[in-house]
Amino acid sequence: MVVLSFGLSACNATTSITDLFGSQRDAPVESANQPAPTVVDPNSAPDQSLIPEAAPWASDTTLPEGEGAELPALYNDDAAVFEKRVALLLPLSGQHAELGRAMRHAAELAMFDIAGDDFVLMPIDTAGTYDGGQNAAREAVNAGAKMILGPLFAESVSGASEVAKSANIPVVAFSNNRRVAESGVWVNGLIPEDQIARAAGYATTQGRYRFAALLPQNDYGRQIASDLDRVVSRVGGTLGRVAFYQPGSESLQQTIREFANYDARRANLRAHKAQLEADGSAGSKRALRRLEGIDTFGELDFDALILPATGGELRQVSSLLSYFDVDPSVVQFIGTFGWNDPSLFAEPALKGGIFAAPDPENWELFASRFERTFGNQPPRISSLAYDSTALAALMARDENGINQQALTNTGGFVGVDGIFRLTPNGQSERGYAIMQVQPGGAKMIAPAPASFDQVF
């Protein structure tokens, strides 16, 4: 498996993820410049390696710790070429500072893996706010950045994009909110709508075509609802029943009861039993015995159910669905990457449920290397910072520099999270594996695609 190979430009050698993450003892040192890039055909599998085949690793070197805006010990600013400055906008203060620091560390790993000696990465604090994003972008522009990576939160992206667009600087954000995407501002997070599309597409290959959705009554639920009919129809299904619930409210039980059409199905059972009892035949008596312990009678009008909730909310919703006789062995439950939570795997009501996720093997190798380098496990989304920084460093090595044509190469790129590509309208597309919830953990039942002609 090639990790961090890029379709637009790269060195000629290829390196497996085990080569990259499996043999290092400590922290990396900067790599030398590599040969000129090549271009691959659209939609073919990206097979050009981003990582030098024989990158040097120092057993007695560690990455220095920094506190935010400047890392003079790490980056040789005097030797930098002005056109190769890239800003990294993250929440390095406030309640999300720990997350921001981890993502910055992931970006540093990518820089050491692929960047040339003249590449300058400038971490700048957004504090996770709109004004913080705007101020950070302004600082980046004034410092001569030719590309902005981040911010993380949609609010900060909105603030940063105003400044960056006026300066004609591309932004590759880590947000997963499609609403902040626009031309020149890419949303490169793990998009829940794309995860639903992948899982729904898999469900249709298993004969499930009638979809329903149970969504939280909040911005997240409404965002998914706005695109759901298109997502389902695109994979060959039909979308029927859609209901919203208030998370944690007293009305949740009644909402799910109505969604499951429980009362009508319960009445159908009583009527069917009465008919069999009135018949009195031996066959009717056998049928009555088969109905013992059954709460409802009659099929639901859907055989696949989209549930984008996570955590405790998902446990509560799935338990109520089971209580009101929506059987997960009959109805295929479909979630998002947020289901990748060990606390959910033993939930009986979720057994057999599926969700889309990046290939877990790549992440496990990356996380192991991160822990060896920095002494702690990385947050799951830190891979976004690694992949995006590697992309920026790769383009900076090319004689054409950072430009929109290179960013939107249709062949895409391969990173820790698998294949991804950026589209001209600011969106991103990814190839996901299909995971199934089982008591012992999530099991991959369909691999992630290797090229984009297999994705959508």
Short mmCIF file of C-alpha atoms in Angstrom, two decimals, residues 8-226:
data_model
loop_
_atom_site.label_atom_id
_atom_site.label_comp_id
_atom_site.label_asym_id
_atom_site.label_seq_id
_atom_site.Cartn_x
_atom_site.Cartn_y
_atom_site.Cartn_z
CA LEU A 8 0.05 15.57 -9.63
CA SER A 9 3.75 15.61 -8.92
CA ALA A 10 6.13 13.46 -6.98
CA CYS A 11 9.43 11.70 -6.99
CA ASN A 12 9.77 8.58 -9.07
CA ALA A 13 10.39 6.15 -6.22
CA THR A 14 7.53 4.54 -4.30
CA THR A 15 7.48 3.76 -0.60
CA SER A 16 5.08 1.53 1.31
CA ILE A 17 3.50 2.72 4.51
CA THR A 18 5.34 0.04 6.42
CA ASP A 19 8.60 1.37 5.00
CA LEU A 20 7.66 4.86 6.13
CA PHE A 21 6.09 4.22 9.52
CA GLY A 22 7.32 0.78 10.52
CA SER A 23 11.08 1.15 10.80
CA GLN A 24 11.74 4.52 12.43
CA ARG A 25 13.25 4.74 15.89
CA ASP A 26 12.84 8.40 16.68
CA ALA A 27 12.18 11.63 14.79
CA PRO A 28 12.91 12.38 11.14
CA VAL A 29 15.33 14.90 9.74
CA GLU A 30 14.75 17.02 6.67
CA SER A 31 14.97 15.24 3.35
CA ALA A 32 16.81 16.42 0.26
CA ASN A 33 15.15 17.65 -2.90
CA GLN A 34 13.91 14.94 -5.25
CA PRO A 35 13.68 14.61 -9.06
CA ALA A 36 11.19 16.52 -11.15
CA PRO A 37 7.50 15.44 -11.01
CA THR A 38 5.36 13.65 -13.53
CA VAL A 39 1.62 13.84 -14.21
CA VAL A 40 -0.78 10.89 -14.15
CA ASP A 41 -3.93 10.32 -16.18
CA PRO A 42 -7.25 11.51 -14.68
CA ASN A 43 -9.01 8.96 -12.46
CA SER A 44 -6.09 6.53 -12.47
CA ALA A 45 -4.78 5.27 -9.17
CA PRO A 46 -2.26 7.76 -7.73
CA ASP A 47 0.95 5.74 -7.62
CA GLN A 48 3.69 8.36 -7.41
CA SER A 49 5.29 8.38 -3.99
CA LEU A 50 5.38 11.54 -1.94
CA ILE A 51 8.04 10.15 0.36
CA PRO A 52 11.70 9.71 -0.63
CA GLU A 53 12.56 6.03 -0.83
CA ALA A 54 15.56 6.33 1.46
CA ALA A 55 14.63 9.24 3.72
CA PRO A 56 17.27 9.59 6.45
CA TRP A 57 16.17 9.10 10.05
CA ALA A 58 18.16 10.25 13.08
CA SER A 59 17.96 8.04 16.15
CA ASP A 60 19.17 10.80 18.46
CA THR A 61 17.09 13.70 17.12
CA THR A 62 13.70 14.87 18.36
CA LEU A 63 11.37 17.52 17.06
CA PRO A 64 11.62 20.64 19.22
CA GLU A 65 8.56 21.78 21.12
CA GLY A 66 7.09 25.17 20.27
CA GLU A 67 4.24 27.26 21.61
CA GLY A 68 2.64 28.66 18.49
CA ALA A 69 3.49 31.32 15.99
CA GLU A 70 7.25 30.94 15.56
CA LEU A 71 9.63 27.99 15.62
CA PRO A 72 13.00 29.57 14.79
CA ALA A 73 14.92 26.49 15.95
CA LEU A 74 13.00 24.30 13.55
CA TYR A 75 12.67 26.46 10.45
CA ASN A 76 15.62 28.22 8.83
CA ASP A 77 13.82 31.35 7.67
CA ASP A 78 16.98 33.00 6.33
CA ALA A 79 17.49 30.15 3.85
CA ALA A 80 13.84 30.09 2.75
CA VAL A 81 12.66 31.09 -0.69
CA PHE A 82 9.81 33.60 -0.33
CA GLU A 83 7.50 31.71 -2.68
CA LYS A 84 7.68 28.60 -0.51
CA ARG A 85 6.09 29.89 2.68
CA VAL A 86 2.94 28.06 3.80
CA ALA A 87 0.81 29.09 6.77
CA LEU A 88 -0.74 26.54 9.14
CA LEU A 89 -3.80 28.03 10.84
CA LEU A 90 -4.88 26.13 13.97
CA PRO A 91 -6.45 26.77 17.38
CA LEU A 92 -3.21 26.96 19.36
CA SER A 93 -4.85 28.70 22.33
CA GLY A 94 -8.20 28.39 24.04
CA GLN A 95 -10.24 25.26 24.74
CA HIS A 96 -9.01 23.44 21.61
CA ALA A 97 -5.31 24.24 22.04
CA GLU A 98 -4.35 20.62 22.74
CA LEU A 99 -6.00 19.49 19.52
CA GLY A 100 -4.32 22.30 17.60
CA ARG A 101 -0.92 21.39 19.01
CA ALA A 102 -1.34 17.74 17.97
CA MET A 103 -2.30 18.74 14.45
CA ARG A 104 0.72 21.01 14.26
CA HIS A 105 2.92 18.09 15.30
CA ALA A 106 1.40 15.97 12.52
CA ALA A 107 2.17 18.77 10.06
CA GLU A 108 5.76 18.86 11.29
CA LEU A 109 6.13 15.14 10.59
CA ALA A 110 4.95 15.70 7.02
CA MET A 111 7.33 18.61 6.60
CA PHE A 112 10.30 16.54 7.68
CA ASP A 113 9.21 13.67 5.42
CA ILE A 114 8.85 15.58 2.16
CA ALA A 115 9.74 19.28 2.36
CA GLY A 116 12.80 20.75 0.71
CA ASP A 117 15.28 22.82 2.67
CA ASP A 118 13.66 26.04 1.50
CA PHE A 119 10.12 25.17 2.63
CA VAL A 120 8.80 27.30 5.50
CA LEU A 121 5.77 26.23 7.55
CA MET A 122 4.32 29.02 9.70
CA PRO A 123 1.93 27.92 12.50
CA ILE A 124 -0.46 30.75 13.39
CA ASP A 125 -3.09 30.72 16.13
CA THR A 126 -6.79 31.19 15.25
CA ALA A 127 -8.12 30.56 18.79
CA GLY A 128 -10.93 28.69 17.00
CA THR A 129 -12.96 31.84 16.27
CA TYR A 130 -14.10 33.87 13.26
CA ASP A 131 -11.99 36.90 14.24
CA GLY A 132 -9.08 34.63 15.06
CA GLY A 133 -9.25 33.05 11.61
CA GLN A 134 -9.41 36.45 9.97
CA ASN A 135 -6.47 37.82 11.95
CA ALA A 136 -4.40 34.67 11.37
CA ALA A 137 -5.00 34.83 7.63
CA ARG A 138 -4.00 38.48 7.58
CA GLU A 139 -0.78 37.59 9.42
CA ALA A 140 -0.14 34.81 6.91
CA VAL A 141 -0.62 37.14 3.95
CA ASN A 142 1.66 39.76 5.46
CA ALA A 143 4.32 37.11 6.08
CA GLY A 144 4.29 36.13 2.40
CA ALA A 145 2.43 32.83 2.60
CA LYS A 146 1.52 31.38 -0.77
CA MET A 147 -0.90 28.84 0.67
CA ILE A 148 -2.94 28.47 3.84
CA LEU A 149 -3.57 25.10 5.51
CA GLY A 150 -6.52 25.16 7.92
CA PRO A 151 -8.28 26.53 9.82
CA LEU A 152 -10.01 23.67 11.57
CA PHE A 153 -13.45 25.02 12.50
CA ALA A 154 -15.97 26.32 9.99
CA GLU A 155 -16.27 29.67 11.78
CA SER A 156 -12.52 30.25 11.54
CA VAL A 157 -12.53 29.14 7.90
CA SER A 158 -15.15 31.78 7.10
CA GLY A 159 -12.99 34.47 8.69
CA ALA A 160 -9.79 33.35 7.01
CA SER A 161 -11.29 32.88 3.56
CA GLU A 162 -12.32 36.54 3.25
CA VAL A 163 -8.72 37.67 3.68
CA ALA A 164 -7.16 34.85 1.64
CA LYS A 165 -9.46 35.31 -1.35
CA SER A 166 -8.70 39.00 -1.60
CA ALA A 167 -4.99 38.12 -1.67
CA ASN A 168 -5.57 35.27 -4.15
CA ILE A 169 -4.08 32.70 -1.75
CA PRO A 170 -5.53 29.16 -1.80
CA VAL A 171 -6.93 27.75 1.43
CA VAL A 172 -7.08 24.02 2.17
CA ALA A 173 -9.14 23.85 5.35
CA PHE A 174 -9.56 20.95 7.76
CA SER A 175 -13.29 21.56 8.28
CA ASN A 176 -15.90 18.95 7.33
CA ASN A 177 -18.63 21.54 6.73
CA ARG A 178 -19.41 21.88 3.02
CA ARG A 179 -21.07 25.24 3.55
CA VAL A 180 -17.76 27.09 3.89
CA ALA A 181 -16.35 25.66 0.65
CA GLU A 182 -16.02 27.90 -2.38
CA SER A 183 -13.70 28.42 -5.31
CA GLY A 184 -10.21 28.82 -3.89
CA VAL A 185 -11.27 27.62 -0.41
CA TRP A 186 -11.26 23.83 -0.15
CA VAL A 187 -12.92 21.85 2.62
CA ASN A 188 -10.63 18.85 3.07
CA GLY A 189 -12.09 17.28 6.19
CA LEU A 190 -13.84 13.93 6.46
CA ILE A 191 -17.23 14.97 5.05
CA PRO A 192 -20.21 13.12 6.63
CA GLU A 193 -22.30 13.36 3.43
CA ASP A 194 -19.60 11.53 1.49
CA GLN A 195 -19.40 8.86 4.17
CA ILE A 196 -23.16 8.35 3.96
CA ALA A 197 -22.96 8.15 0.17
CA ARG A 198 -20.28 5.46 0.35
CA ALA A 199 -22.15 3.38 2.95
CA ALA A 200 -25.49 3.81 1.16
CA GLY A 201 -23.87 2.72 -2.09
CA TYR A 202 -22.58 -0.40 -0.40
CA ALA A 203 -26.05 -1.09 1.03
CA THR A 204 -27.54 -1.08 -2.48
CA THR A 205 -25.06 -3.78 -3.52
CA GLN A 206 -26.57 -5.86 -0.72
CA GLY A 207 -30.11 -5.38 -2.05
CA ARG A 208 -31.16 -2.45 0.17
CA TYR A 209 -32.80 0.29 -1.90
CA ARG A 210 -35.49 1.79 0.35
CA PHE A 211 -33.86 4.36 2.62
CA ALA A 212 -35.10 6.34 5.59
CA ALA A 213 -33.28 8.77 7.87
CA LEU A 214 -33.53 9.76 11.52
CA LEU A 215 -31.66 13.02 12.06
CA PRO A 216 -30.95 15.35 14.99
CA GLN A 217 -32.79 18.67 14.90
CA ASN A 218 -29.67 20.85 14.76
CA ASP A 219 -27.29 22.36 12.20
CA TYR A 220 -25.55 19.03 11.70
CA GLY A 221 -28.79 17.18 10.98
CA ARG A 222 -30.12 19.90 8.70
CA GLN A 223 -26.85 20.00 6.77
CA ILE A 224 -27.11 16.26 6.07
CA ALA A 225 -30.82 16.48 5.24
CA SER A 226 -30.23 19.15 2.62
#
